[in-house]
Each structure stands twice: as structure tokens, then as C-alpha cells.
mmCIF file of C-alpha atoms in Angstrom:
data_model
loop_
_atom_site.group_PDB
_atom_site.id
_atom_site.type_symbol
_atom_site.label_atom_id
_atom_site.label_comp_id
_atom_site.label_asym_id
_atom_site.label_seq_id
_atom_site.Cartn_x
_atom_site.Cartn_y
_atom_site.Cartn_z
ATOM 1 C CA UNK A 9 138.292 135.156 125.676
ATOM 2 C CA UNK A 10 139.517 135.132 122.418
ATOM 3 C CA UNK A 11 137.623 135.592 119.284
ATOM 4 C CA UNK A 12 138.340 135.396 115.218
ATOM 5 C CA UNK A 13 136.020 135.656 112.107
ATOM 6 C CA UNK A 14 135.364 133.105 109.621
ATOM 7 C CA UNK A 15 136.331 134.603 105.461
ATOM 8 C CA UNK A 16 136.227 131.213 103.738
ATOM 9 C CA UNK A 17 132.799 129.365 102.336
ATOM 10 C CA UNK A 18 134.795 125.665 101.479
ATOM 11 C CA UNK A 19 135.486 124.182 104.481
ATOM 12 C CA UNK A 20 137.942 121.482 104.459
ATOM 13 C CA UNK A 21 136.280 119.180 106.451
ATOM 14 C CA UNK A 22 132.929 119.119 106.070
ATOM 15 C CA UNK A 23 131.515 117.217 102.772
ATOM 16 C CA UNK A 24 130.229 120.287 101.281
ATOM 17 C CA UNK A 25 130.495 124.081 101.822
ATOM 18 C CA UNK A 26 128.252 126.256 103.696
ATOM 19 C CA UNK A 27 125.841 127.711 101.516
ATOM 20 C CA UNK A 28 125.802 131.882 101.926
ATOM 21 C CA UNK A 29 122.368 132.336 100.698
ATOM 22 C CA UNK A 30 120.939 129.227 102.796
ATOM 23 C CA UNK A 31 122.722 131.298 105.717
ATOM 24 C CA UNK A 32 121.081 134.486 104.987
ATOM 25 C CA UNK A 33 117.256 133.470 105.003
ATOM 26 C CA UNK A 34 118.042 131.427 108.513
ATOM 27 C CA UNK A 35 119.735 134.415 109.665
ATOM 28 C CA UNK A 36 116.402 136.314 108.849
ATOM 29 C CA UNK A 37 114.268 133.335 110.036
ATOM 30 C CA UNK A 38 115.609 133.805 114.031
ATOM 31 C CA UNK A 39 115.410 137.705 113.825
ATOM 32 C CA UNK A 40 111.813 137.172 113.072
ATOM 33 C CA UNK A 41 111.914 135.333 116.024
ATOM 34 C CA UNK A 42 113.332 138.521 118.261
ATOM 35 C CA UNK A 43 111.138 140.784 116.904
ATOM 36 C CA UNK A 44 108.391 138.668 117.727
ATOM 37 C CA UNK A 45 109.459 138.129 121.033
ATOM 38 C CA UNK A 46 110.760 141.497 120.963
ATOM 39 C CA UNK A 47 114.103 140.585 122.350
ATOM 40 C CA UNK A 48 117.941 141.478 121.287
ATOM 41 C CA UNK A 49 119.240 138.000 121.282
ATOM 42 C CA UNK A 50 118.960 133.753 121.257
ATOM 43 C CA UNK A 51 121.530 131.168 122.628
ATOM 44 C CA UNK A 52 121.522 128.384 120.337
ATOM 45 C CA UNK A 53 122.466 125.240 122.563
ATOM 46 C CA UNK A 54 121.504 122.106 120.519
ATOM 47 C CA UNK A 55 122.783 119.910 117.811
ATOM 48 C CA UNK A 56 119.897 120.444 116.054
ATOM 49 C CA UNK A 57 119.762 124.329 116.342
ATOM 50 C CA UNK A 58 123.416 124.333 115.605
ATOM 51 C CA UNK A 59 123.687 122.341 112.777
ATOM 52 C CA UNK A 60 120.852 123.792 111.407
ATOM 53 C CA UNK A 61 121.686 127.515 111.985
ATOM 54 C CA UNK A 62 125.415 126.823 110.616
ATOM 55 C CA UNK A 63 124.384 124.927 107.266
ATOM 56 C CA UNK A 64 125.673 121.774 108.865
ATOM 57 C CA UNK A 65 128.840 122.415 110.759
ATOM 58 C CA UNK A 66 130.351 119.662 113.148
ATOM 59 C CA UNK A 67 129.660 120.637 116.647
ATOM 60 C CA UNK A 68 130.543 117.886 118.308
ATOM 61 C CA UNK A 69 133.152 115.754 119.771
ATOM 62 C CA UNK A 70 131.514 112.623 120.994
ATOM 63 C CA UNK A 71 128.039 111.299 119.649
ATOM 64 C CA UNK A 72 126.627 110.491 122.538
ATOM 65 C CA UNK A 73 127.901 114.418 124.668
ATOM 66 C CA UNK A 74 126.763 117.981 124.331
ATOM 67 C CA UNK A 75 128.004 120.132 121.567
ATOM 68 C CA UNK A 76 131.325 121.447 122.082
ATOM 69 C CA UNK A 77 129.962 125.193 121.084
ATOM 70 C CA UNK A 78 126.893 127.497 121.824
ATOM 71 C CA UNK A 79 126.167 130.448 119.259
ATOM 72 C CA UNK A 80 124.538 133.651 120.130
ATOM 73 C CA UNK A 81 122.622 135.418 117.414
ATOM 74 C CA UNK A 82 121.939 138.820 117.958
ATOM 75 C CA UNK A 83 121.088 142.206 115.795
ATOM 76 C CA UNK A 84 125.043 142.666 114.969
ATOM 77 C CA UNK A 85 126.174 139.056 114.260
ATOM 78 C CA UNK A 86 126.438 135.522 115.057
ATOM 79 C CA UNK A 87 128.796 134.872 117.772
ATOM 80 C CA UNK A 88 129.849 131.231 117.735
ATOM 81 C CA UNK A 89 131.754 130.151 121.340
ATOM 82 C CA UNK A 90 133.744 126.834 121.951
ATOM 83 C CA UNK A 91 136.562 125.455 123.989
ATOM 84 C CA UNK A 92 140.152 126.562 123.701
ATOM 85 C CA UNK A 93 141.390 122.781 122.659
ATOM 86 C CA UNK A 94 138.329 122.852 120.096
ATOM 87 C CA UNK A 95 138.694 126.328 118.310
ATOM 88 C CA UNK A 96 141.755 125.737 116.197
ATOM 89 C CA UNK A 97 139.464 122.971 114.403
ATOM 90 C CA UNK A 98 136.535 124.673 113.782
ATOM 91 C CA UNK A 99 138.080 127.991 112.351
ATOM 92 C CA UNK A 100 139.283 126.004 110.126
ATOM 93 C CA UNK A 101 136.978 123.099 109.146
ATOM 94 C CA UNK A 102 133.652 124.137 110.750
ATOM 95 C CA UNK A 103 133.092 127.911 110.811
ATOM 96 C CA UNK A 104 130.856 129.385 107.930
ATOM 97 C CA UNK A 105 131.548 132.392 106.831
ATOM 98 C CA UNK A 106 130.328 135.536 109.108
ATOM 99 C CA UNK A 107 130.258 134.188 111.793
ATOM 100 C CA UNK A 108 132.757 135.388 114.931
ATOM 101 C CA UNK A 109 134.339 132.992 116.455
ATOM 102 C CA UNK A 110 135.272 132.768 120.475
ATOM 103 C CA UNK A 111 137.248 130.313 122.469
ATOM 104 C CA UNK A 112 137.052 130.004 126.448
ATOM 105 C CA UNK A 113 139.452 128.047 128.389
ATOM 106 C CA UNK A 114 138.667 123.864 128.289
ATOM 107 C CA UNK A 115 136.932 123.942 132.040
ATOM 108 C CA UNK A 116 135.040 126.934 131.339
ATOM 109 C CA UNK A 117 131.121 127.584 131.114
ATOM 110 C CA UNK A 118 130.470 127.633 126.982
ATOM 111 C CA UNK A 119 126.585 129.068 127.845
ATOM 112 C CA UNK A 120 127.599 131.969 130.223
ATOM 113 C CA UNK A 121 129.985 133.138 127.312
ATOM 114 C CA UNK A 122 128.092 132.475 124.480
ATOM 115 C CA UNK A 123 125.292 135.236 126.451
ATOM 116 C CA UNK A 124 128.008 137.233 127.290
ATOM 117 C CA UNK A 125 128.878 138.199 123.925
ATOM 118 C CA UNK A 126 127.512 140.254 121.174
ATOM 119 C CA UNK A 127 126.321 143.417 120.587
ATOM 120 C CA UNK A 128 128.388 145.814 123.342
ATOM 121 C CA UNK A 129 126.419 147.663 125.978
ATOM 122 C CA UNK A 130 123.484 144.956 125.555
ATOM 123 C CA UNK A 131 122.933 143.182 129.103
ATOM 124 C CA UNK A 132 119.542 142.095 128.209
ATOM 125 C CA UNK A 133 119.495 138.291 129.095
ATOM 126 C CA UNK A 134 119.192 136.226 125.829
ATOM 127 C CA UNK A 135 116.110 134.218 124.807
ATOM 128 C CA UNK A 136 116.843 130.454 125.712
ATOM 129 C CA UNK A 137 116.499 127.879 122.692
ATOM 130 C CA UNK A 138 113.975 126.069 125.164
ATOM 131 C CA UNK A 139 111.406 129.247 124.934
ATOM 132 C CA UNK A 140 111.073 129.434 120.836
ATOM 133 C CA UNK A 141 111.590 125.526 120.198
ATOM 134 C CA UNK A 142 108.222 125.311 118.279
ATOM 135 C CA UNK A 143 109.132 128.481 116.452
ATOM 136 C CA UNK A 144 112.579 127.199 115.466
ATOM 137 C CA UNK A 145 111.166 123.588 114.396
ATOM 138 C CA UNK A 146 109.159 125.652 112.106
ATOM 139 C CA UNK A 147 112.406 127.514 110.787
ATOM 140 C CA UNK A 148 113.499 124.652 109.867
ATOM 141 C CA UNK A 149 110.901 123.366 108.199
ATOM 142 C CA UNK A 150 111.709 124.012 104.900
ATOM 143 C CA UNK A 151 114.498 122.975 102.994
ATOM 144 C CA UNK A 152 116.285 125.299 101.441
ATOM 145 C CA UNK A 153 118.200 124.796 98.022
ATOM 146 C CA UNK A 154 121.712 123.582 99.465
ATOM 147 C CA UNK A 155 120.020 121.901 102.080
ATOM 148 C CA UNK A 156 117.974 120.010 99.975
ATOM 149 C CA UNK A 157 120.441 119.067 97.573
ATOM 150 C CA UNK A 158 122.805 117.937 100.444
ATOM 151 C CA UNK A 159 120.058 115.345 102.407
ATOM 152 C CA UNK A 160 119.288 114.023 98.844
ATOM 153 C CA UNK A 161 122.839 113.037 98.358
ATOM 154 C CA UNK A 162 122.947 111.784 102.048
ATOM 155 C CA UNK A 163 119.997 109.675 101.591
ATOM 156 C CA UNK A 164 120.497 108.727 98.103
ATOM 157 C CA UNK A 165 123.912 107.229 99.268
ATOM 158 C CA UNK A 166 122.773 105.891 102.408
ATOM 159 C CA UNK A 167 119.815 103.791 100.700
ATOM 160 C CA UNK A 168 122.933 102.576 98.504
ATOM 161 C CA UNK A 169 124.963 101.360 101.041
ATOM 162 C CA UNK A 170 122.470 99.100 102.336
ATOM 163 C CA UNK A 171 121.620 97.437 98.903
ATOM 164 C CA UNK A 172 125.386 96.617 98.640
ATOM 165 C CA UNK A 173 125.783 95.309 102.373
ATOM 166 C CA UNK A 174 122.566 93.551 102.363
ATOM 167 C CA UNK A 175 123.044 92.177 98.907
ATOM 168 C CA UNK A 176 126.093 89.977 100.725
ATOM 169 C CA UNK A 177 124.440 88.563 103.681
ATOM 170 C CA UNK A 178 123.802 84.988 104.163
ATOM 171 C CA UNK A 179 121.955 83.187 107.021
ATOM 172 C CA UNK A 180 125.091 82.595 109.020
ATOM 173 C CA UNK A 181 125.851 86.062 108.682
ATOM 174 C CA UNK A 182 125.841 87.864 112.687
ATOM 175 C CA UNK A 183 123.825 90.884 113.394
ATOM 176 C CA UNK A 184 127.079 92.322 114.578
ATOM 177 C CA UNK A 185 128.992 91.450 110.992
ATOM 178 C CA UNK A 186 126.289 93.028 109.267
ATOM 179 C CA UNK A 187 125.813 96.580 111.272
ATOM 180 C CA UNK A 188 129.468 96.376 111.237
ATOM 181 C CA UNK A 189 129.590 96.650 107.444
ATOM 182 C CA UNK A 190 126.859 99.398 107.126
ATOM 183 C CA UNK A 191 128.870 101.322 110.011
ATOM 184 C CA UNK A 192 132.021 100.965 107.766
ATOM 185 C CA UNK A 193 130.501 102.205 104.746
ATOM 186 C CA UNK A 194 128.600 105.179 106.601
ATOM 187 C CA UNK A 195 131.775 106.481 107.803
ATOM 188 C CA UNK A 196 133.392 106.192 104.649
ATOM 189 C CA UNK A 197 130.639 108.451 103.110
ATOM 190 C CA UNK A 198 131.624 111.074 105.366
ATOM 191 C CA UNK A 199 128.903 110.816 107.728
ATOM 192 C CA UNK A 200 128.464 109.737 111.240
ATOM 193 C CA UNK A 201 126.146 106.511 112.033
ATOM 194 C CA UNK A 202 123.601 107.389 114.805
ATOM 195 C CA UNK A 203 121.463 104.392 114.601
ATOM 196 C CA UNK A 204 122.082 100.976 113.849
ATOM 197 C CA UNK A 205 119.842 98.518 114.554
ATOM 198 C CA UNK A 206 119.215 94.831 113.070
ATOM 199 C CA UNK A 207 117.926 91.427 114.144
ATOM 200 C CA UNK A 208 117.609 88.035 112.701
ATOM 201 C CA UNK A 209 114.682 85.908 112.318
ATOM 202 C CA UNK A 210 115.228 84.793 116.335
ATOM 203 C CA UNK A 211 114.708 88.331 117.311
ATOM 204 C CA UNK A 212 112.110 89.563 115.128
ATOM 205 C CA UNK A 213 109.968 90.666 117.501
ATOM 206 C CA UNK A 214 112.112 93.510 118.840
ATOM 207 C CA UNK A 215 111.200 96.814 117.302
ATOM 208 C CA UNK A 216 114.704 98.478 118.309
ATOM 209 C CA UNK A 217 116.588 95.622 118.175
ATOM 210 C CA UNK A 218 120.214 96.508 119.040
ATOM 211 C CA UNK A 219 122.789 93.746 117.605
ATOM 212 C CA UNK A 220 123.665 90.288 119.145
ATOM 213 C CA UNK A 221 126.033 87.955 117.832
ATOM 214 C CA UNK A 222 123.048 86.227 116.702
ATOM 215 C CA UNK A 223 123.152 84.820 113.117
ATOM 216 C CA UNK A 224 120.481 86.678 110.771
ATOM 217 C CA UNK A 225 118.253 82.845 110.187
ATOM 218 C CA UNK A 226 116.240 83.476 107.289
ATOM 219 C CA UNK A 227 115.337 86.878 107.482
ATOM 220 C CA UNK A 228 116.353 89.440 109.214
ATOM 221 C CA UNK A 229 115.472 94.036 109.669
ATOM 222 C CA UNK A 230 118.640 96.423 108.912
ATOM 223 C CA UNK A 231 117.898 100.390 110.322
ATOM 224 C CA UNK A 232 120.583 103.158 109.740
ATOM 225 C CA UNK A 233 120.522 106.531 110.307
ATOM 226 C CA UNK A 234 123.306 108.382 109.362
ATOM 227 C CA UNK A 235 123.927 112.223 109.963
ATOM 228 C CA UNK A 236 126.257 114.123 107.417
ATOM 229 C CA UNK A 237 126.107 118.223 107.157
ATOM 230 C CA UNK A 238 123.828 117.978 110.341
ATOM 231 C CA UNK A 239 120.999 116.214 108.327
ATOM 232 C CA UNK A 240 120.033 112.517 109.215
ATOM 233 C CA UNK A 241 118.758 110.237 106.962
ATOM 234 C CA UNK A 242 116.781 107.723 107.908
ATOM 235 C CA UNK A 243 115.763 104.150 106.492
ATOM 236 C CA UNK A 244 114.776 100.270 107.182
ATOM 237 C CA UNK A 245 115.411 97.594 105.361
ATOM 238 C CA UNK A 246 114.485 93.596 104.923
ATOM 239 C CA UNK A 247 115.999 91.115 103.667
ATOM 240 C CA UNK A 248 114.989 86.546 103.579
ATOM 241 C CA UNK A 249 116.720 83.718 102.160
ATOM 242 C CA UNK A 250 113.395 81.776 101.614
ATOM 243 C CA UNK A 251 110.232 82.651 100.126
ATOM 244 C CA UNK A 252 108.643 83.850 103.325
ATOM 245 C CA UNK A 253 105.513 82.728 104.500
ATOM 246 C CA UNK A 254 101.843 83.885 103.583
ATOM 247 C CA UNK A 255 101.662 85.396 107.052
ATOM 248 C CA UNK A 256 104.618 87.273 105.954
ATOM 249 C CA UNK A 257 103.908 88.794 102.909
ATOM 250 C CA UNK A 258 100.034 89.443 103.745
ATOM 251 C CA UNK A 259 101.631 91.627 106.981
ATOM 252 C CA UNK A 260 104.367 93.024 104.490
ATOM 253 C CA UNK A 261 101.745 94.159 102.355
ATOM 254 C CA UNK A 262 99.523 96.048 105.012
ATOM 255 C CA UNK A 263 102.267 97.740 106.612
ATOM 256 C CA UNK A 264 103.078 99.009 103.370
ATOM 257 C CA UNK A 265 99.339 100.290 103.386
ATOM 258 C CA UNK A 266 99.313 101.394 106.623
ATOM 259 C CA UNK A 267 102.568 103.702 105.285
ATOM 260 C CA UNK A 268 100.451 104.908 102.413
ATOM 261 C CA UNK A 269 97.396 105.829 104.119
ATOM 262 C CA UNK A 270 99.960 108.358 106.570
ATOM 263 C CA UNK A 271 101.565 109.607 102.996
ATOM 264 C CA UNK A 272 97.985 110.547 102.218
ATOM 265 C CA UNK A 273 97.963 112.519 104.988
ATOM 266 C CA UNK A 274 100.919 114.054 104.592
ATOM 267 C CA UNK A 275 99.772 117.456 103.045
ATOM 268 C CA UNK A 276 100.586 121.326 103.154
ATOM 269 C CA UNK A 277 98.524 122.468 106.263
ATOM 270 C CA UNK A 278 98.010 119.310 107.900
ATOM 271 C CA UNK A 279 98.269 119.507 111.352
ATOM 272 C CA UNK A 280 100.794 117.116 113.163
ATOM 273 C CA UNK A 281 98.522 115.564 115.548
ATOM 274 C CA UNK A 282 95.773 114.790 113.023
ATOM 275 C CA UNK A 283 98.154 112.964 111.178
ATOM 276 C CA UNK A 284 98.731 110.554 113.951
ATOM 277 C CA UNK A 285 94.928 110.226 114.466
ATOM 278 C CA UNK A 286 94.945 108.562 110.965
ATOM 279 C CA UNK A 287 98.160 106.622 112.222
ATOM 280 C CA UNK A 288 95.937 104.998 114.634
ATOM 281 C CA UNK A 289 92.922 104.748 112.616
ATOM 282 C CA UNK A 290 94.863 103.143 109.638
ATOM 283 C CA UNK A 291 96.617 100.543 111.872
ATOM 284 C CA UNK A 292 93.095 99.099 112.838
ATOM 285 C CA UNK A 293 91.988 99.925 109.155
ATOM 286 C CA UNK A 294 94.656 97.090 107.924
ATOM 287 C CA UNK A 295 94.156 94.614 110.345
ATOM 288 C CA UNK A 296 96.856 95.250 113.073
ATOM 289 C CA UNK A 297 95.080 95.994 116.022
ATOM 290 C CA UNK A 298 94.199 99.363 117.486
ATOM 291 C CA UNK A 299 97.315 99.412 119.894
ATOM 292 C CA UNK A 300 100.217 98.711 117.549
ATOM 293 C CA UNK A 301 100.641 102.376 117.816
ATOM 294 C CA UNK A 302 101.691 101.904 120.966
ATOM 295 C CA UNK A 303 104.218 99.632 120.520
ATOM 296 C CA UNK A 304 106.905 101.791 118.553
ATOM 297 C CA UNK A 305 106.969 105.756 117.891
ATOM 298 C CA UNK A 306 105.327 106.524 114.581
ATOM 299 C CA UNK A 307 108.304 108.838 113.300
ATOM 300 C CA UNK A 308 107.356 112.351 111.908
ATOM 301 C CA UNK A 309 109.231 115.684 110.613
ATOM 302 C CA UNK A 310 113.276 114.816 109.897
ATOM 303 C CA UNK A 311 116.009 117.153 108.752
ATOM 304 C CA UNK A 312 118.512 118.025 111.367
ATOM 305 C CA UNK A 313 117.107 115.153 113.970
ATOM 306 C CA UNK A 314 116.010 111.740 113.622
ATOM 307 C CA UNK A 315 112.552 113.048 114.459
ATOM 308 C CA UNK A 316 112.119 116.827 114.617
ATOM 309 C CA UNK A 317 109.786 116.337 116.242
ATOM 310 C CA UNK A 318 108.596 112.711 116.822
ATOM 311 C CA UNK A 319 104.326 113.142 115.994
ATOM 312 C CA UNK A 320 101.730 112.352 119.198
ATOM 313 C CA UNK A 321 98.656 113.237 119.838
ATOM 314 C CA UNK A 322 100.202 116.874 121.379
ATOM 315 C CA UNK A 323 102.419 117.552 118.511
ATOM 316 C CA UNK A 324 100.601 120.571 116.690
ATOM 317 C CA UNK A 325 102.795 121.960 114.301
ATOM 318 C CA UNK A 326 101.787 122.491 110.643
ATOM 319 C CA UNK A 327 103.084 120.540 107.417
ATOM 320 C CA UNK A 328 104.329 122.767 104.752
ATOM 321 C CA UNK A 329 105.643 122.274 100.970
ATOM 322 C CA UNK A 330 109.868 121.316 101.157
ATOM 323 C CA UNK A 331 109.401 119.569 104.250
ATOM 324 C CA UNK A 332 111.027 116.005 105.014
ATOM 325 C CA UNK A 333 109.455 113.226 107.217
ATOM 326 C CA UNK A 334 110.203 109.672 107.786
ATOM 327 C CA UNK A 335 107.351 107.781 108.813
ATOM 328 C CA UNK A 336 107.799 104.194 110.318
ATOM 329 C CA UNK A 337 104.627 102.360 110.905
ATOM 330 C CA UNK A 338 105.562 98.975 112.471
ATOM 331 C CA UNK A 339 103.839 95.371 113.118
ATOM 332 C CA UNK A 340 104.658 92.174 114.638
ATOM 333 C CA UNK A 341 107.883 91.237 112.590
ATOM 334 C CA UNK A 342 107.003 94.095 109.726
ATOM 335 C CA UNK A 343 108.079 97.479 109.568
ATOM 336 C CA UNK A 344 108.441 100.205 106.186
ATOM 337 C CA UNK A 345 110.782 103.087 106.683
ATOM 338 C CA UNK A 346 111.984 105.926 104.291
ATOM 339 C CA UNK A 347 113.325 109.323 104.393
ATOM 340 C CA UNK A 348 110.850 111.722 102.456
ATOM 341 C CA UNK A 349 110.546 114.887 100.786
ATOM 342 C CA UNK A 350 106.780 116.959 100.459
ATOM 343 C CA UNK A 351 107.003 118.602 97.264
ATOM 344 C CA UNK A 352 104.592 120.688 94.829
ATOM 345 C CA UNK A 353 103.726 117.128 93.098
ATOM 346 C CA UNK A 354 103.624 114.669 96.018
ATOM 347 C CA UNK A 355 106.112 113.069 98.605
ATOM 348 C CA UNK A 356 109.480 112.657 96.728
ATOM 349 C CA UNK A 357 111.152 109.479 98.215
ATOM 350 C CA UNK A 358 115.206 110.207 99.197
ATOM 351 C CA UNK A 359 116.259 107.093 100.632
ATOM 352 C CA UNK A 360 116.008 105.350 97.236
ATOM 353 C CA UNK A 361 118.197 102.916 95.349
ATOM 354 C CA UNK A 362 116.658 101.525 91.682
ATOM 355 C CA UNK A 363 118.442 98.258 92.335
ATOM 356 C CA UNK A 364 116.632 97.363 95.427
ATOM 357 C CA UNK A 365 112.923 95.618 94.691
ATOM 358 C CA UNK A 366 110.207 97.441 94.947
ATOM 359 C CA UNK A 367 106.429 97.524 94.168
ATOM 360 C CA UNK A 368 103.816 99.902 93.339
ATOM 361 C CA UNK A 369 101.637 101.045 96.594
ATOM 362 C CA UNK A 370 99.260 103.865 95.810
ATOM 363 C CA UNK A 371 101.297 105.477 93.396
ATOM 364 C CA UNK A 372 104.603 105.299 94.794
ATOM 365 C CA UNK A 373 107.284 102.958 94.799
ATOM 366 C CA UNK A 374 107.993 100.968 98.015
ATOM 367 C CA UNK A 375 110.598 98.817 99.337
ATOM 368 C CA UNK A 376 110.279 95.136 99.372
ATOM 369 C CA UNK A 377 111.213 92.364 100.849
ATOM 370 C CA UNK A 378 114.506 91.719 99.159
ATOM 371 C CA UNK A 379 115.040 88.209 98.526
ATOM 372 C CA UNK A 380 118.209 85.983 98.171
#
């Protein structure tokens, strides 16, 4: 095994440098974590844990496979471990600074080495991420000043992208020609597109509706979420080329109220699953039925995964100030989706774009139907 440490803070090939003082207080956050547990060490495993625990490093090779690294923090350091054919890249595009970097042959076993490393004369078997996963969803909780200013650009841009591709589409536009644009224009952005979904006015009753070579009729549901720095920003969109019917905009309208009532919820100390008991009770409250929750996950914390984690009735972690959500309450043919920020004066939307329409719900301004 071979090992190097990382000097430099710009990294070449991510879209913006690792933040030292981000680092440090995440650093801190998982030794709190061993001297709760009172243990030496903790394997980091997961794209989320990774990404988050590096400031947003690329850990990966193929979106759909397991991180090509594992990271062991311990009391002396942070001991990152990847493949032989991998390391060249990551010391120098990936690797923040301070942390040690080892490379194990291509067919190796990254977990065994990433515990075997560390701290000499420690043979103390290293806390699994599997057996502190609530305690490191609640490191990550809040967003720290680089991180925060990162997933607003993200979002900012990504809410962007789909006002310019949507802006072009016609009815005789495909779902694959349109999720073929927004995937162009993710990529170009520097960021990786982990969800596209769309469907046309033949398909509108698909909640995940992957694309067909159907043509988008005369309306038609864009979703994108796009991961850049580790973050993923999340967002749905709609778009008609008619005036829509009354059913329409009177189910547009409550879904959008549906939305607010969870906002409302959304407060420092709120507990998780209480939040999706109002889910539930606001569906029925705005004339959707008591099961739509049912039909489609209700979305919950974001950051550094889609969902982190997605809210039911067992989820009990705690809402706190600087914390991000996206929320998606769904109907029949309706659904409102945004990436959000809790802040000292209310929920801050990110995925925003002044040129797309919007109107007032509660307070805050909400995507509409945009119309061409």
C-alpha cells in the first residue's frame, strides 16, 4: 500500500475548492461521534458520508456503482483509501487538503484497508458508518458557509437551465429530446444528472415517469436532480401549450397549498415524523384524498442525497436552522417541487429563476404552470 498527502486547497477538477474551515468543524463533528461512542475510529463507506466529509470530492466512477474510495477518520488523521488505477486522479483533482492518501492494488478489498490504516498500534475495529447513520445525518445537517454558498449556486443554476430548455419546447417535442437537453446543460454546469424524469400529457399519470419517445401533447412534468460538489439539487417543473383546464388549475392550486401547509411545518425543532403527520393531514385538508400520500414519497432533508433522509412516519430526526429540504407533495397529474433552505427568517427558496412565473402562496413565491 502506498500512501501520499494532499498540500493544495484548489483542486483542478472539482467546480470549487475545498473549504479548510468547512473541513475543520466536520472533522470535529465525527470525533464527537468517537467520544460518544467512545471509540478510536469510523470507516466512511458512502457517497453521502464521503462527499460530505471531503467538502464535495468526486468519489466515484460510475453513477450507478460504489465509491471508488473508503476514508478512515481517526484521532491522528483522515486516511482516504482508493484503487491503484484511481489514485493518480484524486491526488490531484479530488483530495482536500490533510487528508493522507492510500492506493491498494485494482482487485483489492478498499474496506479492509481503509480499517487497516491510521493511527499505528491501534487494532481496535473501527465504528461502521451503518452504526452512527442518524448521528452523521445530523452532522450534516447544517450547512456550513462554503457549503451553503456552493448548493445555492448549484440550485440557482439548475432552476436556470430548466427555464431555458423548457422555454423551447413545443407539443411535438419527445420526452427523450427534452431530458436530453436538460442532461446536456447539467453536464455542462459541471455537475452530474442523477434524475431525469418527464412525461407528456399521455403519461401524466406516472409520478416517476422515466422518458418515452412520446411527444410532450399539451403539457407535460420536467424533474432534475443534479449533484455538483456532492450536493444535489432538486426541482420539478410544468409546462402547457393551452390554457389548461379548470380541473387543472384548481389541482395546481391545492398542491401548491398542500406544499405550504408542510413549509409551515418546517421549523427549528420539529420532529421529522410529525411533519409527515401534517403531510397526510394536509393532503385530505385540500381535497386530495387521504391516501395520495401513498402514492409517491413525500421528500424531506437534502444536501448530500436526494433525500437525506426521505420523511415517514419512523423518521425522527430533528429540524434545525441552515438545514435544506425538498418537499414534493404530488396529485393526480400535479406535483410542486423545490430545493429549500431553513433560515433565521423563513425557508429561503434555492431552486429559483425570476424569469419563470410564479405566484404568491402564503408568503412565498411558487412555481407556476408556465405557459406557451
Amino acid at each position: 500500500m502506498t500512501q501520499t498527502t494532499a498540500d493544495a486547497s484548489l483542486l483542478p477538477g472539482r467546480a470549487a475548492p475545498a473549504s479548510v474551515e468547512d473541513r475543520a468543524i466536520k472533522r470535529q463533528r465525527v470525533l464527537d461521534i468517537l467520544d460518544a461512542k467512545a471509540r478510536e475510529s469510523l470507516l466512511l463507506t458512502t457517497h453521502t458520508a464521503l462527499t460530505w466529509y471531503l467538502d464535495g470530492s468526486r468519489v466515484h466512477i460510475s453513477l450507478a456503482g460504489d465509491p471508488i474510495a473508503a476514508l478512515l477518520v481517526d484521532r491522528g488523521g483522515d486516511h482516504l483509501v482508493t484503487f491503484n488505477n484511481e489514485a493518480g486522479r484524486i491526488e490531484a483533482e479530488e483530495l482536500p487538503s490533510g487528508v493522507t492518501l492510500h492506493s491498494v492494488p485494482w482487485y483489492g478489498n478498499l474496506h479492509e484497508a481503509a480499517a487497516a490504516v491510521g493511527l499505528p498500534g491501534t487494532n481496535a475495529v473501527p465504528l461502521a458508518e451503518a452504526d452512527v447513520a442518524a448521528e452523521l445525518r445530523a452532522a450534516r445537517q447544517q450547512l456550513l458557509p462554503n457549503e451553503s454558498t456552493r448548493y445555492a449556486s448549484l440550485s440557482a443554476e439548475v432552476a436556470a437551465l430548466m427555464t431555458d430548455v423548457l422555454s423551447t419546447a413545443r407539443p411535438e417535442t419527445t420526452e427523450f429530446e427534452l431530458v436530453s437537453a436538460l442532461a446536456a446543460r447539467v453536464v455542462a454546469a459541471g455537475a452530474e444528472p442523477l434524475v431525469l424524469l418527464c412525461n407528456g400529457s399521455s403519461r401524466s399519470g406516472f409520478r416517476h415517469p422515466l422518458a418515452t419517445h412520446s411527444p410532450l401533447g399539451r403539457r407535460a412534468m420536467a424533474v432534475v436532480c443534479a449533484r455538483r460538489d456532492g450536493m444535489v439539487a432538486n426541482i420539478t417543473r410544468w409546462v402547457r401549450f393551452d390554457a389548461g383546464t379548470a380541473e387543472e388549475r384548481d389541482a395546481e392550486a391545492r398542491i401548491a397549498a398542500v406544499e405550504a401547509d408542510i413549509f409551515d411545518a418546517t421549523v427549528p425543532g420539529a420532529r421529522l415524523d410529525r411533519i409527515f403527520a401534517e403531510i397526510k393531514a394536509a393532503y385530505a385538508r385540500h381535497g386530495f384524498g387521504a391516501d395520495q400520500w401513498e402514492q409517491h414519497h413525500q421528500g424531506g432533508p437534502a444536501g448530500y442525497a436526494g433525500r437525506d433522509p426521505r420523511v415517514t412516519a419512523a423518521a425522527t430526526d430533528t429540524v434545525v436552522l441552515g438545514q435544506a429540504f425538498t418537499w414534493n407533495p404530488s396529485g393526480p397529474g400535479v406535483k410542486i417541487e423545490d430545493t429549500v433552505k431553513l433560515t433565521a427568517s423563513g425557508l429561503q427558496v434555492l431552486t429559483v429563476d425570476p424569469r419563470w412565473p410564479s405566484t404568491t402562496v402564503n408568503g412565498l413565491e411558487r412555481p407556476d404552470t408556465l405557459q406557451l
